[in-house]
C-alpha cells in the first residue's frame, strides 16, 4: 500500500457520498485517521457500526480539528451553517472542499467563513445512485466518474494538485471550470432530468382515470426508468432546486418551449417533425455509449441482472 | 417438448418484437412452421441469415396463407395497409392479432378488413428495449411481462383462450381491458415517458451555452437515463404519437400543468412544496420494486454490469 496522503481526513456528512469516500479512503490507504461527523446521532451510530472511520462525533468542529483534508458532504443548503461551525477549528494549511451539486451558491455560503491560510477548493464528484445514507455508499462509486473543481481566483496550485491527486486515487477523472459554467452544465445534465422525473412521477400519482396499481403494474413500458431518479434524496434535491434556481429556471423554460412545440406537432399530425426529433436523439445515445458514459446493453442490462442465465 | 400449438404461425414484421416472437416460438416449439414476412428485402435477408423462420417472403399475403395464427408486428401506422393486403389470404378460423402500442387506432384500421370467420384479437405485449431490428430480439423478452388484449364485442372465447395460452407459453402474463382504457393507461406509463425523454434530449442537443461534448461527458449525472428511451425506434414512436393523439395530449397537458406549478415553487423558493413532491415520488419507486417490475439494485445495476467484481 502507498503511504497515506494525509494524516487525518475529516468527513463532515456521512451519507451516500461521505460514506463512499470513507470506504475508498480506507481501501486505498489515503489517510491514517478518518474522522466522521454528522449531526444525526442515529446516522453516526450506523456509521460506527459499519466501521467507516476512526473517530465519530456529532460535532463537526471536533472532527475537523487537526485535519489536513476536510470534505463537507451535506445538502447544499446546509453548507453555510457547516462552514460557520467548523471555521474556527480548521488547521492552518488544511484543504477544505465540498461535494455539492451547485457551486456558485456553495461558494457564496462557505467562502466568507474560510479563515486565512485554509485552502478552500469547491468540488463536485459527478457520482451517485438513487439510494442515500451510510449503508448506500460503496468504494467504487467514483470509479471512472468525473470530479469537477471550481477553484476560486488565487487558489494555491499545490493544494489544488494535492486535492486532484486525492480524487484520482479515489478513481475519478478531474476537470476544472468556473462555478457559473458548472451550474449551467449541471442544470441540464443532472438537475433538469431529476426535476422532470419527479414531475412525471407526480403526474402519474395524481391520475384518477388510471389507477395507481395500473401505473405500477405496467411501469416496465417506460415509466419505471423515471422512478429511479425520482427516488433520490428529497432533502438534497430540494436544496439543489433552491440553490441553482436561475440555471434551472432557464433550462425549464427551454424544455417547456420545446415540449409545447412537440405537443403542437402531435396535435396537428406533423409526422415529419416527430420523426426528425426522434432520429436526432438517437445519435446522442450512441455518443454517450462511445464516450464510455453508459453501458451498451439493452434496457441498462436489467434483463441480464434479472436473468443471469440470459447474459450469454 | 410439448406438441406444437399451431401448424403454421405467420409473423408479419420481424423487428424487435417479431424476431423475439420467432425465437421464443422456436424455443418452446409452438409451431411446426414459422413464416416470416417483411417489406424490406434487407431485413428479410437478415432474418434468414439468423435462421429465425422456416419460410421468408416480402409479400405478407404469401406468409399468412394457411397460417393458424397471424401476428402483425409493424409500426401502428401501417396496420391498416397490412390488414388490407393480407385479408384476402387469411384462412377461415385463423387467429389474427397484433402487438401495437395503441389499440383504438389499430382496431379502426384493421377491423374493417377482417373477413368473416377470422378471429381478430388485438393485443399488446408490454415488452421491448431501446434496440430495434431482427438482431435485437431475444427469446426471453416477454418473460414475466404483461400482454394486454382488448377483445372486440363478440370475440370467440375459445380463440381468446388459445391466444392467451400462446402468450403464456411465451412467458407473459395476460390482462384484458377495453381499448380506450388501454390507450389512456399506456399514454401515462409508456407514451408520455418516451415523449418527455425525446424532448429533454432534444433540448440538451440544442444548447449553445453548454457544448454537446459536455452533455455527453457528464451524462452519468442523470441525463443518460433519458437517452435510453430517446434511442427507441423513430418510426414506431412517430406512429404512436399520431395514433394515440387524444390520450397523449391529455397526459401532456397534465404534465405541463404540474411542471408549471413546480417551476413556480422553484422560482418562489417554496422548499416545503418541493420536499413534499420529492418524498411522495419515492413511494412509487418502492411499490414498483415490490411488484417485481424493476430490480432493487442501485443505478439499475449498471455498476454491477460495469464492474462485475463490485457485485458482492
PDB file of N, CA and C in Angstrom, chain A residues 228-275:
ATOM      1  N   UNK A 228     -36.541   5.852 -10.873  1.00  0.00           N
ATOM      2  CA  UNK A 228     -35.235   5.732 -10.214  1.00  0.00           C
ATOM      3  C   UNK A 228     -34.746   7.120  -9.780  1.00  0.00           C
ATOM      4  N   UNK A 229     -34.665   8.043 -10.728  1.00  0.00           N
ATOM      5  CA  UNK A 229     -34.225   9.397 -10.366  1.00  0.00           C
ATOM      6  C   UNK A 229     -35.186  10.018  -9.358  1.00  0.00           C
ATOM      7  N   UNK A 230     -36.474   9.719  -9.505  1.00  0.00           N
ATOM      8  CA  UNK A 230     -37.477  10.311  -8.617  1.00  0.00           C
ATOM      9  C   UNK A 230     -37.480   9.675  -7.229  1.00  0.00           C
ATOM     10  N   UNK A 231     -36.585   8.717  -7.014  1.00  0.00           N
ATOM     11  CA  UNK A 231     -36.441   8.121  -5.680  1.00  0.00           C
ATOM     12  C   UNK A 231     -35.218   8.682  -4.970  1.00  0.00           C
ATOM     13  N   UNK A 232     -34.607   9.690  -5.566  1.00  0.00           N
ATOM     14  CA  UNK A 232     -33.405  10.291  -4.967  1.00  0.00           C
ATOM     15  C   UNK A 232     -33.760  11.064  -3.695  1.00  0.00           C
ATOM     16  N   UNK A 233     -32.731  11.401  -2.944  1.00  0.00           N
ATOM     17  CA  UNK A 233     -32.923  12.026  -1.633  1.00  0.00           C
ATOM     18  C   UNK A 233     -33.675  13.364  -1.717  1.00  0.00           C
ATOM     19  N   UNK A 234     -34.845  13.462  -1.068  1.00  0.00           N
ATOM     20  CA  UNK A 234     -35.669  14.683  -1.177  1.00  0.00           C
ATOM     21  C   UNK A 234     -34.987  15.942  -0.628  1.00  0.00           C
ATOM     22  N   UNK A 235     -34.240  15.813   0.467  1.00  0.00           N
ATOM     23  CA  UNK A 235     -33.587  16.994   1.048  1.00  0.00           C
ATOM     24  C   UNK A 235     -32.511  17.524   0.107  1.00  0.00           C
ATOM     25  N   UNK A 236     -31.690  16.606  -0.395  1.00  0.00           N
ATOM     26  CA  UNK A 236     -30.646  17.003  -1.335  1.00  0.00           C
ATOM     27  C   UNK A 236     -31.246  17.744  -2.525  1.00  0.00           C
ATOM     28  N   UNK A 237     -32.323  17.198  -3.083  1.00  0.00           N
ATOM     29  CA  UNK A 237     -32.869  17.780  -4.320  1.00  0.00           C
ATOM     30  C   UNK A 237     -33.690  19.035  -4.085  1.00  0.00           C
ATOM     31  N   UNK A 238     -34.330  19.132  -2.924  1.00  0.00           N
ATOM     32  CA  UNK A 238     -34.963  20.407  -2.577  1.00  0.00           C
ATOM     33  C   UNK A 238     -33.896  21.498  -2.565  1.00  0.00           C
ATOM     34  N   UNK A 239     -32.773  21.193  -1.917  1.00  0.00           N
ATOM     35  CA  UNK A 239     -31.705  22.195  -1.817  1.00  0.00           C
ATOM     36  C   UNK A 239     -31.110  22.551  -3.174  1.00  0.00           C
ATOM     37  N   UNK A 240     -30.940  21.559  -4.029  1.00  0.00           N
ATOM     38  CA  UNK A 240     -30.414  21.840  -5.375  1.00  0.00           C
ATOM     39  C   UNK A 240     -31.350  22.809  -6.104  1.00  0.00           C
ATOM     40  N   UNK A 241     -32.656  22.533  -6.022  1.00  0.00           N
ATOM     41  CA  UNK A 241     -33.633  23.405  -6.699  1.00  0.00           C
ATOM     42  C   UNK A 241     -33.573  24.835  -6.173  1.00  0.00           C
ATOM     43  N   UNK A 242     -33.405  24.954  -4.861  1.00  0.00           N
ATOM     44  CA  UNK A 242     -33.396  26.287  -4.256  1.00  0.00           C
ATOM     45  C   UNK A 242     -32.070  27.006  -4.485  1.00  0.00           C
ATOM     46  N   UNK A 243     -30.993  26.252  -4.716  1.00  0.00           N
ATOM     47  CA  UNK A 243     -29.660  26.860  -4.787  1.00  0.00           C
ATOM     48  C   UNK A 243     -29.053  26.896  -6.180  1.00  0.00           C
ATOM     49  N   UNK A 244     -29.786  26.436  -7.172  1.00  0.00           N
ATOM     50  CA  UNK A 244     -29.335  26.653  -8.553  1.00  0.00           C
ATOM     51  C   UNK A 244     -30.520  27.145  -9.373  1.00  0.00           C
ATOM     52  N   UNK A 245     -31.271  28.024  -8.730  1.00  0.00           N
ATOM     53  CA  UNK A 245     -32.550  28.464  -9.251  1.00  0.00           C
ATOM     54  C   UNK A 245     -32.469  29.038 -10.662  1.00  0.00           C
ATOM     55  N   UNK A 246     -31.566  29.966 -10.886  1.00  0.00           N
ATOM     56  CA  UNK A 246     -31.545  30.678 -12.175  1.00  0.00           C
ATOM     57  C   UNK A 246     -31.252  29.731 -13.338  1.00  0.00           C
ATOM     58  N   UNK A 247     -30.230  28.914 -13.166  1.00  0.00           N
ATOM     59  CA  UNK A 247     -29.878  27.994 -14.259  1.00  0.00           C
ATOM     60  C   UNK A 247     -31.002  26.982 -14.481  1.00  0.00           C
ATOM     61  N   UNK A 248     -31.611  26.508 -13.402  1.00  0.00           N
ATOM     62  CA  UNK A 248     -32.700  25.536 -13.535  1.00  0.00           C
ATOM     63  C   UNK A 248     -33.915  26.162 -14.225  1.00  0.00           C
ATOM     64  N   UNK A 249     -34.261  27.376 -13.837  1.00  0.00           N
ATOM     65  CA  UNK A 249     -35.405  28.040 -14.476  1.00  0.00           C
ATOM     66  C   UNK A 249     -35.145  28.267 -15.962  1.00  0.00           C
ATOM     67  N   UNK A 250     -33.916  28.598 -16.288  1.00  0.00           N
ATOM     68  CA  UNK A 250     -33.543  28.776 -17.698  1.00  0.00           C
ATOM     69  C   UNK A 250     -33.743  27.464 -18.480  1.00  0.00           C
ATOM     70  N   UNK A 251     -33.260  26.366 -17.904  1.00  0.00           N
ATOM     71  CA  UNK A 251     -33.388  25.074 -18.596  1.00  0.00           C
ATOM     72  C   UNK A 251     -34.844  24.615 -18.656  1.00  0.00           C
ATOM     73  N   UNK A 252     -35.590  24.861 -17.587  1.00  0.00           N
ATOM     74  CA  UNK A 252     -37.008  24.513 -17.579  1.00  0.00           C
ATOM     75  C   UNK A 252     -37.761  25.285 -18.649  1.00  0.00           C
ATOM     76  N   UNK A 253     -37.410  26.550 -18.836  1.00  0.00           N
ATOM     77  CA  UNK A 253     -38.086  27.367 -19.846  1.00  0.00           C
ATOM     78  C   UNK A 253     -37.829  26.805 -21.234  1.00  0.00           C
ATOM     79  N   UNK A 254     -36.574  26.427 -21.500  1.00  0.00           N
ATOM     80  CA  UNK A 254     -36.247  25.849 -22.813  1.00  0.00           C
ATOM     81  C   UNK A 254     -36.981  24.516 -23.014  1.00  0.00           C
ATOM     82  N   UNK A 255     -36.951  23.690 -21.969  1.00  0.00           N
ATOM     83  CA  UNK A 255     -37.619  22.391 -22.054  1.00  0.00           C
ATOM     84  C   UNK A 255     -39.115  22.563 -22.363  1.00  0.00           C
ATOM     85  N   UNK A 256     -39.752  23.485 -21.635  1.00  0.00           N
ATOM     86  CA  UNK A 256     -41.199  23.680 -21.807  1.00  0.00           C
ATOM     87  C   UNK A 256     -41.536  24.232 -23.186  1.00  0.00           C
ATOM     88  N   UNK A 257     -40.671  25.112 -23.672  1.00  0.00           N
ATOM     89  CA  UNK A 257     -40.852  25.672 -25.012  1.00  0.00           C
ATOM     90  C   UNK A 257     -40.787  24.543 -26.047  1.00  0.00           C
ATOM     91  N   UNK A 258     -39.784  23.700 -25.913  1.00  0.00           N
ATOM     92  CA  UNK A 258     -39.626  22.577 -26.849  1.00  0.00           C
ATOM     93  C   UNK A 258     -40.809  21.616 -26.745  1.00  0.00           C
ATOM     94  N   UNK A 259     -41.280  21.413 -25.506  1.00  0.00           N
ATOM     95  CA  UNK A 259     -42.382  20.476 -25.319  1.00  0.00           C
ATOM     96  C   UNK A 259     -43.668  21.023 -25.945  1.00  0.00           C
ATOM     97  N   UNK A 260     -43.866  22.331 -25.816  1.00  0.00           N
ATOM     98  CA  UNK A 260     -45.052  22.947 -26.426  1.00  0.00           C
ATOM     99  C   UNK A 260     -45.016  22.753 -27.944  1.00  0.00           C
ATOM    100  N   UNK A 261     -43.838  22.875 -28.503  1.00  0.00           N
ATOM    101  CA  UNK A 261     -43.689  22.710 -29.947  1.00  0.00           C
ATOM    102  C   UNK A 261     -43.935  21.249 -30.360  1.00  0.00           C
ATOM    103  N   UNK A 262     -43.448  20.334 -29.541  1.00  0.00           N
ATOM    104  CA  UNK A 262     -43.668  18.904 -29.801  1.00  0.00           C
ATOM    105  C   UNK A 262     -45.159  18.554 -29.675  1.00  0.00           C
ATOM    106  N   UNK A 263     -45.780  19.128 -28.670  1.00  0.00           N
ATOM    107  CA  UNK A 263     -47.211  18.926 -28.436  1.00  0.00           C
ATOM    108  C   UNK A 263     -48.022  19.409 -29.643  1.00  0.00           C
ATOM    109  N   UNK A 264     -47.617  20.532 -30.180  1.00  0.00           N
ATOM    110  CA  UNK A 264     -48.288  21.078 -31.352  1.00  0.00           C
ATOM    111  C   UNK A 264     -48.126  20.128 -32.552  1.00  0.00           C
ATOM    112  N   UNK A 265     -46.912  19.562 -32.699  1.00  0.00           N
ATOM    113  CA  UNK A 265     -46.667  18.617 -33.800  1.00  0.00           C
ATOM    114  C   UNK A 265     -47.554  17.385 -33.656  1.00  0.00           C
ATOM    115  N   UNK A 266     -47.760  16.940 -32.422  1.00  0.00           N
ATOM    116  CA  UNK A 266     -48.646  15.785 -32.195  1.00  0.00           C
ATOM    117  C   UNK A 266     -50.092  16.168 -32.541  1.00  0.00           C
ATOM    118  N   UNK A 267     -50.506  17.347 -32.029  1.00  0.00           N
ATOM    119  CA  UNK A 267     -51.898  17.765 -32.271  1.00  0.00           C
ATOM    120  C   UNK A 267     -52.198  17.887 -33.759  1.00  0.00           C
ATOM    121  N   UNK A 268     -51.257  18.437 -34.514  1.00  0.00           N
ATOM    122  CA  UNK A 268     -51.506  18.684 -35.936  1.00  0.00           C
ATOM    123  C   UNK A 268     -50.994  17.569 -36.840  1.00  0.00           C
ATOM    124  N   UNK A 269     -50.536  16.475 -36.216  1.00  0.00           N
ATOM    125  CA  UNK A 269     -50.141  15.315 -37.011  1.00  0.00           C
ATOM    126  C   UNK A 269     -48.922  15.540 -37.884  1.00  0.00           C
ATOM    127  N   UNK A 270     -47.974  16.325 -37.385  1.00  0.00           N
ATOM    128  CA  UNK A 270     -46.757  16.603 -38.144  1.00  0.00           C
ATOM    129  C   UNK A 270     -45.738  15.477 -37.943  1.00  0.00           C
ATOM    130  N   UNK A 271     -45.963  14.369 -38.671  1.00  0.00           N
ATOM    131  CA  UNK A 271     -45.126  13.180 -38.519  1.00  0.00           C
ATOM    132  C   UNK A 271     -43.662  13.407 -38.854  1.00  0.00           C
ATOM    133  N   UNK A 272     -43.427  14.285 -39.819  1.00  0.00           N
ATOM    134  CA  UNK A 272     -42.049  14.535 -40.241  1.00  0.00           C
ATOM    135  C   UNK A 272     -41.235  15.174 -39.116  1.00  0.00           C
ATOM    136  N   UNK A 273     -41.847  16.126 -38.442  1.00  0.00           N
ATOM    137  CA  UNK A 273     -41.171  16.801 -37.328  1.00  0.00           C
ATOM    138  C   UNK A 273     -40.877  15.814 -36.197  1.00  0.00           C
ATOM    139  N   UNK A 274     -41.856  14.975 -35.907  1.00  0.00           N
ATOM    140  CA  UNK A 274     -41.667  13.971 -34.852  1.00  0.00           C
ATOM    141  C   UNK A 274     -40.533  13.020 -35.234  1.00  0.00           C
ATOM    142  N   UNK A 275     -40.572  12.550 -36.455  1.00  0.00           N
ATOM    143  CA  UNK A 275     -39.551  11.600 -36.910  1.00  0.00           C
ATOM    144  C   UNK A 275     -38.158  12.225 -36.860  1.00  0.00           C
TER     145      UNK A 275
END
